[in-house]
GROMACS .gro file of C-alpha atoms in nm:
model
  377
    1MET     CA    1  -4.098  -1.181  -2.792
    2SER     CA    2  -3.876  -0.972  -3.021
    3LYS     CA    3  -3.525  -0.897  -2.909
    4ARG     CA    4  -3.432  -0.549  -2.787
    5ASP     CA    5  -3.180  -0.340  -2.977
    6TYR     CA    6  -2.831  -0.432  -2.857
    7TYR     CA    7  -2.725  -0.069  -2.826
    8GLU     CA    8  -3.034   0.001  -2.617
    9VAL     CA    9  -2.957  -0.300  -2.394
   10LEU     CA   10  -2.614  -0.158  -2.308
   11GLY     CA   11  -2.733   0.203  -2.301
   12VAL     CA   12  -2.487   0.329  -2.564
   13GLY     CA   13  -2.521   0.500  -2.899
   14LYS     CA   14  -2.453   0.337  -3.234
   15SER     CA   15  -2.131   0.536  -3.269
   16ALA     CA   16  -1.996   0.412  -2.933
   17THR     CA   17  -1.635   0.299  -2.929
   18GLU     CA   18  -1.532  -0.047  -2.806
   19ARG     CA   19  -1.399   0.109  -2.488
   20GLU     CA   20  -1.734   0.281  -2.420
   21ILE     CA   21  -1.916  -0.046  -2.484
   22LYS     CA   22  -1.691  -0.237  -2.243
   23LYS     CA   23  -1.733   0.031  -1.978
   24ALA     CA   24  -2.113   0.018  -2.009
   25TYR     CA   25  -2.111  -0.362  -2.000
   26LYS     CA   26  -1.888  -0.377  -1.694
   27LYS     CA   27  -2.123  -0.147  -1.502
   28LEU     CA   28  -2.433  -0.350  -1.595
   29ALA     CA   29  -2.263  -0.685  -1.542
   30MET     CA   30  -2.163  -0.592  -1.189
   31LYS     CA   31  -2.526  -0.505  -1.115
   32TYR     CA   32  -2.694  -0.808  -1.273
   33HIS     CA   33  -2.437  -1.086  -1.232
   34PRO     CA   34  -2.598  -1.405  -1.085
   35ASP     CA   35  -2.358  -1.392  -0.790
   36ARG     CA   36  -2.531  -1.071  -0.687
   37THR     CA   37  -2.893  -1.136  -0.783
   38GLN     CA   38  -2.933  -1.450  -0.567
   39GLY     CA   39  -3.125  -1.667  -0.810
   40ASP     CA   40  -3.372  -1.407  -0.943
   41LYS     CA   41  -3.469  -1.565  -1.279
   42SER     CA   42  -3.582  -1.240  -1.438
   43LEU     CA   43  -3.250  -1.075  -1.358
   44GLU     CA   44  -3.061  -1.381  -1.485
   45GLU     CA   45  -3.237  -1.340  -1.821
   46LYS     CA   46  -3.143  -0.973  -1.824
   47PHE     CA   47  -2.781  -1.068  -1.756
   48LYS     CA   48  -2.788  -1.309  -2.054
   49GLU     CA   49  -2.931  -1.032  -2.271
   50ILE     CA   50  -2.649  -0.799  -2.162
   51GLN     CA   51  -2.389  -1.069  -2.236
   52GLU     CA   52  -2.529  -1.130  -2.582
   53ALA     CA   53  -2.529  -0.760  -2.668
   54TYR     CA   54  -2.172  -0.723  -2.545
   55GLU     CA   55  -2.048  -1.024  -2.744
   56ILE     CA   56  -2.197  -0.896  -3.068
   57LEU     CA   57  -2.096  -0.531  -3.036
   58THR     CA   58  -1.732  -0.602  -2.941
   59ASP     CA   59  -1.675  -0.825  -3.243
   60ASP     CA   60  -1.606  -0.605  -3.546
   61ASN     CA   61  -1.753  -0.848  -3.799
   62LYS     CA   62  -2.062  -0.932  -3.596
   63ARG     CA   63  -2.124  -0.568  -3.519
   64ALA     CA   64  -2.100  -0.478  -3.889
   65ALA     CA   65  -2.347  -0.754  -3.974
   66TYR     CA   66  -2.582  -0.641  -3.696
   67ASP     CA   67  -2.566  -0.278  -3.806
   68GLN     CA   68  -2.657  -0.382  -4.162
   69TYR     CA   69  -2.908  -0.664  -4.111
   70GLY     CA   70  -3.019  -0.632  -3.748
   71HIS     CA   71  -3.074  -0.944  -3.538
   72ALA     CA   72  -3.114  -1.158  -3.850
   73GLY     CA   73  -2.752  -1.095  -3.938
   74VAL     CA   74  -2.620  -1.246  -3.616
   75ASP     CA   75  -2.882  -1.509  -3.529
   76PRO     CA   76  -2.711  -1.854  -3.526
   77ASN     CA   77  -3.048  -2.019  -3.602
   78ARG     CA   78  -3.101  -1.833  -3.929
   79GLY     CA   79  -2.885  -2.066  -4.139
   80ALA     CA   80  -2.708  -1.883  -4.420
   81GLY     CA   81  -2.811  -1.550  -4.278
   82GLY     CA   82  -2.638  -1.611  -3.946
   83PHE     CA   83  -2.301  -1.697  -3.804
   84GLY     CA   84  -2.371  -2.055  -3.699
   85GLY     CA   85  -2.185  -2.258  -3.445
   86GLY     CA   86  -2.347  -2.034  -3.208
   87GLY     CA   87  -2.319  -1.877  -2.879
   88ALA     CA   88  -2.121  -1.595  -2.734
   89ASP     CA   89  -1.751  -1.617  -2.672
   90PHE     CA   90  -1.801  -1.594  -2.298
   91GLY     CA   91  -1.435  -1.671  -2.233
   92ASP     CA   92  -1.347  -1.327  -2.372
   93ILE     CA   93  -1.621  -1.155  -2.177
   94PHE     CA   94  -1.523  -1.301  -1.843
   95GLY     CA   95  -1.152  -1.267  -1.915
   96ASP     CA   96  -1.181  -0.896  -1.994
   97VAL     CA   97  -1.426  -0.793  -1.725
   98PHE     CA   98  -1.489  -1.044  -1.448
   99GLY     CA   99  -1.126  -1.128  -1.390
  100ASP     CA  100  -1.106  -0.799  -1.199
  101ILE     CA  101  -1.455  -0.796  -1.046
  102PHE     CA  102  -1.508  -1.150  -0.920
  103GLY     CA  103  -1.154  -1.288  -0.932
  104GLY     CA  104  -1.257  -1.517  -1.216
  105GLY     CA  105  -1.112  -1.498  -1.559
  106ARG     CA  106  -1.183  -1.788  -1.795
  107GLY     CA  107  -0.932  -1.702  -2.059
  108GLY     CA  108  -0.984  -1.459  -2.344
  109ARG     CA  109  -0.928  -1.449  -2.717
  110GLN     CA  110  -0.569  -1.466  -2.821
  111SER     CA  111  -0.407  -1.185  -3.015
  112ARG     CA  112  -0.085  -1.152  -3.202
  113ALA     CA  113   0.054  -0.887  -2.966
  114ARG     CA  114  -0.089  -0.910  -2.617
  115GLN     CA  115   0.022  -0.642  -2.371
  116GLY     CA  116   0.203  -0.761  -2.060
  117ALA     CA  117   0.016  -0.799  -1.733
  118ASP     CA  118   0.009  -0.523  -1.472
  119LEU     CA  119   0.180  -0.602  -1.140
  120ARG     CA  120   0.135  -0.482  -0.783
  121TYR     CA  121   0.403  -0.435  -0.516
  122ASN     CA  122   0.307  -0.376  -0.151
  123LEU     CA  123   0.535  -0.116   0.008
  124GLU     CA  124   0.545  -0.089   0.389
  125MET     CA  125   0.647   0.253   0.526
  126THR     CA  126   0.675   0.425   0.862
  127LEU     CA  127   0.467   0.734   0.928
  128GLU     CA  128   0.779   0.951   0.921
  129GLU     CA  129   0.881   0.812   0.580
  130ALA     CA  130   0.532   0.864   0.439
  131VAL     CA  131   0.510   1.222   0.566
  132ARG     CA  132   0.855   1.327   0.442
  133GLY     CA  133   0.875   1.115   0.127
  134LYS     CA  134   1.153   0.876   0.041
  135GLU     CA  135   1.334   0.711  -0.246
  136VAL     CA  136   1.333   0.335  -0.203
  137GLU     CA  137   1.466   0.038  -0.395
  138ILE     CA  138   1.233  -0.254  -0.453
  139ARG     CA  139   1.287  -0.599  -0.603
  140VAL     CA  140   1.008  -0.725  -0.826
  141PRO     CA  141   0.989  -1.077  -0.975
  142THR     CA  142   0.842  -1.050  -1.325
  143LEU     CA  143   0.861  -1.166  -1.687
  144VAL     CA  144   1.105  -0.966  -1.899
  145GLU     CA  145   1.198  -0.978  -2.266
  146CYS     CA  146   1.447  -1.255  -2.336
  147GLU     CA  147   1.787  -1.097  -2.405
  148VAL     CA  148   1.914  -1.396  -2.603
  149CYS     CA  149   1.647  -1.377  -2.874
  150ASP     CA  150   1.538  -1.013  -2.816
  151GLY     CA  151   1.187  -1.134  -2.741
  152SER     CA  152   1.133  -1.312  -3.074
  153GLY     CA  153   1.126  -1.660  -2.920
  154ALA     CA  154   1.344  -1.795  -3.204
  155LYS     CA  155   1.694  -1.936  -3.167
  156LYS     CA  156   1.968  -1.675  -3.201
  157GLY     CA  157   2.054  -1.627  -3.567
  158THR     CA  158   1.708  -1.736  -3.681
  159SER     CA  159   1.372  -1.559  -3.702
  160PRO     CA  160   1.010  -1.662  -3.672
  161THR     CA  161   0.848  -1.728  -4.009
  162THR     CA  162   0.516  -1.598  -4.127
  163CYS     CA  163   0.234  -1.845  -4.074
  164PRO     CA  164   0.146  -2.000  -4.411
  165THR     CA  165  -0.216  -2.051  -4.313
  166CYS     CA  166  -0.314  -1.696  -4.213
  167LYS     CA  167  -0.027  -1.516  -4.392
  168GLY     CA  168   0.063  -1.339  -4.066
  169ALA     CA  169  -0.286  -1.210  -3.992
  170GLY     CA  170  -0.342  -1.437  -3.692
  171GLN     CA  171  -0.696  -1.500  -3.809
  172VAL     CA  172  -0.854  -1.689  -4.094
  173GLN     CA  173  -1.182  -1.626  -4.272
  174MET     CA  174  -1.452  -1.884  -4.322
  175ARG     CA  175  -1.736  -1.829  -4.563
  176GLN     CA  176  -2.083  -1.907  -4.439
  177GLY     CA  177  -2.362  -1.815  -4.673
  178PHE     CA  178  -2.339  -1.450  -4.758
  179PHE     CA  179  -2.109  -1.372  -4.471
  180ALA     CA  180  -1.740  -1.417  -4.396
  181VAL     CA  181  -1.651  -1.511  -4.039
  182GLN     CA  182  -1.308  -1.457  -3.884
  183GLN     CA  183  -1.162  -1.693  -3.628
  184THR     CA  184  -0.824  -1.752  -3.463
  185CYS     CA  185  -0.579  -1.925  -3.691
  186PRO     CA  186  -0.545  -2.290  -3.576
  187THR     CA  187  -0.187  -2.316  -3.705
  188CYS     CA  188  -0.022  -2.028  -3.517
  189SER     CA  189  -0.285  -1.983  -3.243
  190GLY     CA  190  -0.337  -1.623  -3.348
  191LYS     CA  191   0.028  -1.513  -3.332
  192GLY     CA  192   0.075  -1.476  -3.706
  193LYS     CA  193   0.421  -1.637  -3.690
  194ILE     CA  194   0.565  -1.984  -3.643
  195ILE     CA  195   0.888  -2.062  -3.456
  196SER     CA  196   1.057  -2.368  -3.608
  197ASP     CA  197   1.372  -2.349  -3.395
  198PRO     CA  198   1.286  -2.209  -3.046
  199CYS     CA  199   1.530  -2.013  -2.831
  200SER     CA  200   1.686  -2.241  -2.570
  201SER     CA  201   1.677  -1.968  -2.305
  202CYS     CA  202   1.307  -1.882  -2.315
  203ARG     CA  203   1.188  -2.202  -2.491
  204GLY     CA  204   1.021  -2.001  -2.762
  205GLN     CA  205   0.818  -1.780  -2.528
  206GLY     CA  206   1.018  -1.462  -2.587
  207ARG     CA  207   1.007  -1.388  -2.211
  208VAL     CA  208   1.196  -1.515  -1.908
  209GLU     CA  209   1.146  -1.483  -1.533
  210LYS     CA  210   1.370  -1.226  -1.366
  211THR     CA  211   1.380  -1.017  -1.050
  212LYS     CA  212   1.416  -0.649  -1.131
  213THR     CA  213   1.554  -0.388  -0.892
  214LEU     CA  214   1.376  -0.055  -0.929
  215SER     CA  215   1.416   0.285  -0.764
  216VAL     CA  216   1.084   0.439  -0.657
  217LYS     CA  217   1.044   0.803  -0.553
  218VAL     CA  218   0.766   0.812  -0.296
  219PRO     CA  219   0.630   1.169  -0.269
  220ALA     CA  220   0.582   1.333   0.069
  221GLY     CA  221   0.236   1.299   0.220
  222VAL     CA  222   0.132   0.958   0.088
  223ASP     CA  223  -0.104   0.749   0.298
  224THR     CA  224  -0.226   0.391   0.318
  225GLY     CA  225  -0.412   0.302  -0.001
  226ASP     CA  226  -0.223   0.542  -0.228
  227ARG     CA  227  -0.072   0.389  -0.543
  228ILE     CA  228   0.233   0.491  -0.743
  229ARG     CA  229   0.223   0.384  -1.107
  230LEU     CA  230   0.545   0.290  -1.283
  231SER     CA  231   0.457   0.280  -1.650
  232GLY     CA  232   0.603  -0.010  -1.848
  233GLU     CA  233   0.754  -0.182  -1.544
  234GLY     CA  234   0.506  -0.470  -1.536
  235GLU     CA  235   0.540  -0.797  -1.727
  236ALA     CA  236   0.685  -0.781  -2.076
  237GLY     CA  237   0.430  -0.817  -2.355
  238GLU     CA  238   0.412  -1.107  -2.596
  239ASN     CA  239   0.555  -1.083  -2.945
  240GLY     CA  240   0.696  -0.737  -2.887
  241ALA     CA  241   0.378  -0.590  -2.738
  242PRO     CA  242   0.410  -0.317  -2.474
  243ALA     CA  243   0.485  -0.415  -2.116
  244GLY     CA  244   0.226  -0.374  -1.844
  245ASP     CA  245   0.253  -0.129  -1.556
  246LEU     CA  246   0.371  -0.175  -1.199
  247TYR     CA  247   0.156  -0.033  -0.919
  248VAL     CA  248   0.331   0.031  -0.589
  249GLN     CA  249   0.066   0.007  -0.316
  250VAL     CA  250   0.152   0.208  -0.003
  251ASN     CA  251   0.077   0.078   0.346
  252VAL     CA  252   0.175   0.301   0.640
  253ARG     CA  253   0.245   0.114   0.963
  254ASP     CA  254   0.081   0.217   1.292
  255HIS     CA  255   0.278   0.471   1.495
  256ASP     CA  256   0.351   0.450   1.868
  257ILE     CA  257   0.251   0.812   1.934
  258PHE     CA  258   0.052   0.955   1.644
  259THR     CA  259  -0.258   0.847   1.457
  260ARG     CA  260  -0.340   1.001   1.121
  261ASP     CA  261  -0.674   1.111   0.981
  262GLY     CA  262  -0.634   1.271   0.641
  263ASN     CA  263  -0.377   1.548   0.680
  264ASN     CA  264  -0.424   1.583   1.057
  265LEU     CA  265  -0.226   1.404   1.327
  266TYR     CA  266  -0.363   1.313   1.670
  267CYS     CA  267  -0.187   1.224   1.993
  268GLU     CA  268  -0.264   1.190   2.364
  269VAL     CA  269  -0.048   1.387   2.608
  270PRO     CA  270  -0.038   1.295   2.980
  271LEU     CA  271  -0.102   1.591   3.210
  272SER     CA  272  -0.019   1.608   3.580
  273PHE     CA  273  -0.283   1.697   3.836
  274THR     CA  274  -0.090   2.005   3.945
  275THR     CA  275  -0.037   2.143   3.592
  276ALA     CA  276  -0.400   2.081   3.506
  277ALA     CA  277  -0.515   2.273   3.815
  278LEU     CA  278  -0.263   2.559   3.816
  279GLY     CA  279  -0.167   2.580   3.449
  280GLY     CA  280   0.181   2.583   3.300
  281GLU     CA  281   0.379   2.462   3.001
  282ILE     CA  282   0.441   2.108   2.881
  283GLU     CA  283   0.648   1.959   2.600
  284VAL     CA  284   0.459   1.775   2.327
  285PRO     CA  285   0.607   1.573   2.041
  286THR     CA  286   0.570   1.661   1.673
  287LEU     CA  287   0.726   1.501   1.366
  288ASP     CA  288   0.974   1.789   1.363
  289GLY     CA  289   1.074   1.763   1.731
  290LYS     CA  290   0.936   1.878   2.066
  291VAL     CA  291   0.744   2.204   2.110
  292LYS     CA  292   0.604   2.390   2.411
  293LEU     CA  293   0.230   2.384   2.473
  294LYS     CA  294   0.075   2.635   2.714
  295ILE     CA  295  -0.184   2.483   2.948
  296SER     CA  296  -0.438   2.715   3.104
  297SER     CA  297  -0.536   2.670   3.469
  298GLU     CA  298  -0.827   2.442   3.557
  299THR     CA  299  -0.784   2.238   3.237
  300GLN     CA  300  -1.004   1.927   3.233
  301THR     CA  301  -0.895   1.587   3.106
  302GLY     CA  302  -0.985   1.524   2.740
  303LYS     CA  303  -0.943   1.885   2.631
  304MET     CA  304  -0.811   1.923   2.274
  305PHE     CA  305  -0.530   2.160   2.176
  306ARG     CA  306  -0.476   2.233   1.806
  307MET     CA  307  -0.128   2.311   1.677
  308ARG     CA  308  -0.161   2.467   1.334
  309GLY     CA  309   0.062   2.343   1.053
  310LYS     CA  310   0.212   2.056   1.253
  311GLY     CA  311   0.029   1.785   1.061
  312VAL     CA  312   0.092   1.633   0.717
  313LYS     CA  313   0.137   1.816   0.387
  314SER     CA  314  -0.116   1.686   0.135
  315VAL     CA  315   0.041   1.498  -0.155
  316ARG     CA  316  -0.237   1.630  -0.383
  317THR     CA  317  -0.310   1.990  -0.277
  318GLY     CA  318  -0.003   2.087  -0.078
  319ALA     CA  319  -0.218   2.201   0.215
  320VAL     CA  320  -0.072   2.124   0.559
  321GLY     CA  321  -0.284   1.969   0.832
  322ASP     CA  322  -0.273   2.023   1.208
  323LEU     CA  323  -0.161   1.833   1.515
  324ILE     CA  324  -0.442   1.784   1.767
  325CYS     CA  325  -0.325   1.702   2.119
  326LYS     CA  326  -0.568   1.554   2.368
  327VAL     CA  327  -0.457   1.602   2.729
  328VAL     CA  328  -0.524   1.313   2.964
  329LEU     CA  329  -0.506   1.376   3.339
  330GLU     CA  330  -0.263   1.133   3.502
  331THR     CA  331  -0.334   1.018   3.857
  332PRO     CA  332  -0.021   1.012   4.078
  333VAL     CA  333   0.100   0.663   4.177
  334ASN     CA  334   0.343   0.521   4.437
  335LEU     CA  335   0.262   0.797   4.685
  336SER     CA  336   0.456   0.830   5.009
  337SER     CA  337   0.273   0.861   5.341
  338LYS     CA  338   0.354   1.233   5.348
  339GLN     CA  339   0.211   1.283   4.999
  340ARG     CA  340  -0.104   1.094   5.091
  341GLU     CA  341  -0.144   1.313   5.401
  342ILE     CA  342  -0.112   1.629   5.190
  343LEU     CA  343  -0.375   1.506   4.944
  344GLN     CA  344  -0.611   1.413   5.225
  345GLU     CA  345  -0.573   1.760   5.375
  346PHE     CA  346  -0.643   1.911   5.032
  347GLU     CA  347  -0.952   1.692   4.986
  348ALA     CA  348  -1.080   1.796   5.329
  349SER     CA  349  -1.031   2.162   5.240
  350ILE     CA  350  -1.271   2.144   4.945
  351THR     CA  351  -1.523   1.897   5.087
  352GLY     CA  352  -1.867   2.047   5.101
  353SER     CA  353  -1.807   2.295   4.821
  354ALA     CA  354  -1.836   2.070   4.517
  355ALA     CA  355  -2.038   2.330   4.328
  356LYS     CA  356  -1.743   2.566   4.347
  357HIS     CA  357  -1.452   2.330   4.292
  358SER     CA  358  -1.604   2.033   4.107
  359PRO     CA  359  -1.899   2.155   3.897
  360LYS     CA  360  -1.910   1.842   3.680
  361GLU     CA  361  -1.914   1.617   3.986
  362LYS     CA  362  -2.199   1.813   4.144
  363GLY     CA  363  -2.397   1.816   3.821
  364PHE     CA  364  -2.351   1.442   3.779
  365PHE     CA  365  -2.469   1.347   4.127
  366ASP     CA  366  -2.759   1.594   4.111
  367GLY     CA  367  -2.865   1.416   3.791
  368VAL     CA  368  -2.835   1.074   3.957
  369LYS     CA  369  -3.046   1.187   4.251
  370LYS     CA  370  -3.316   1.325   4.020
  371PHE     CA  371  -3.317   1.000   3.822
  372PHE     CA  372  -3.387   0.783   4.126
  373ASP     CA  373  -3.639   1.034   4.263
  374ASP     CA  374  -3.832   1.009   3.935
  375LEU     CA  375  -3.830   0.629   3.958
  376THR     CA  376  -3.983   0.626   4.307
  377ASN     CA  377  -4.250   0.890   4.233
   0.00000   0.00000   0.00000
């Protein structure tokens, strides 16, 4: 069976950039990876086809050969017409893509200037801090550029020398038939330079471990799951490459009174039997202090009261949510004999008129009676 066009396999055009190709591959790989297809042989073959297409189209030389000669230009079994030595560089594929998806990462191709790794810092905040915003100081252990050698890796007063094998390119060319194949320089491991006298501080790495103290401005309205990106505050890059980024991950602790749902706040407010029956005013808490809430007479437990603009201001739109108070009827406790007598007199005064004073109670028991009557008929 003839092979499908690699661009067709990944669903991209022939003018697609490397970034577009990687994005398309990542989407397909997540769908057809063997960890997800549970041993389906046909899908495993499709995954291999996707891998092969990705490996060819993300290698500049192989892609150029494929564009000019088709599959014959990249077939390792075609002798002089192919690249030989065969097989995809799966280490690069899994290092670039599956390190994030499946927690894998099998090591990728080396480059002369590899950007530093991104870092994550988990920031715990109270609800009040998250709602109002706060500037906090955090301490982050990371790799920073060595100050002794300024990141060169060479002993102070000396400099790395250009690799004599690759002349600083980091890669060497090997002729195979009509084609020239590039591979990582074995002398400098792709760095393009050789350090004869390493820096004693960083041992030739150009980076050292250090704990940085950073000031982070947390905007008002953040919630659990929000991230704040600090560009260039991740690990220092190798050989002078840019540093990675630091992502501050926000986690808002549970509150004793309020729960948050989006920009709205919710709380339960205890309500006395007398206030619920006769009506009145009660004090309810907000993040800005106590406010008065008017309770109408004959209020039932569980009723919701909405207080406009007493919620959280959205960090994205600026819209302010509401505070929703749920009143919960509180039964009196530790009653004196006199208080019990009064309640008994009150109960006796309304006995026999449940339809008038307790409509829910009457409706409930009428429903129960009908239920059992239906069972016996």
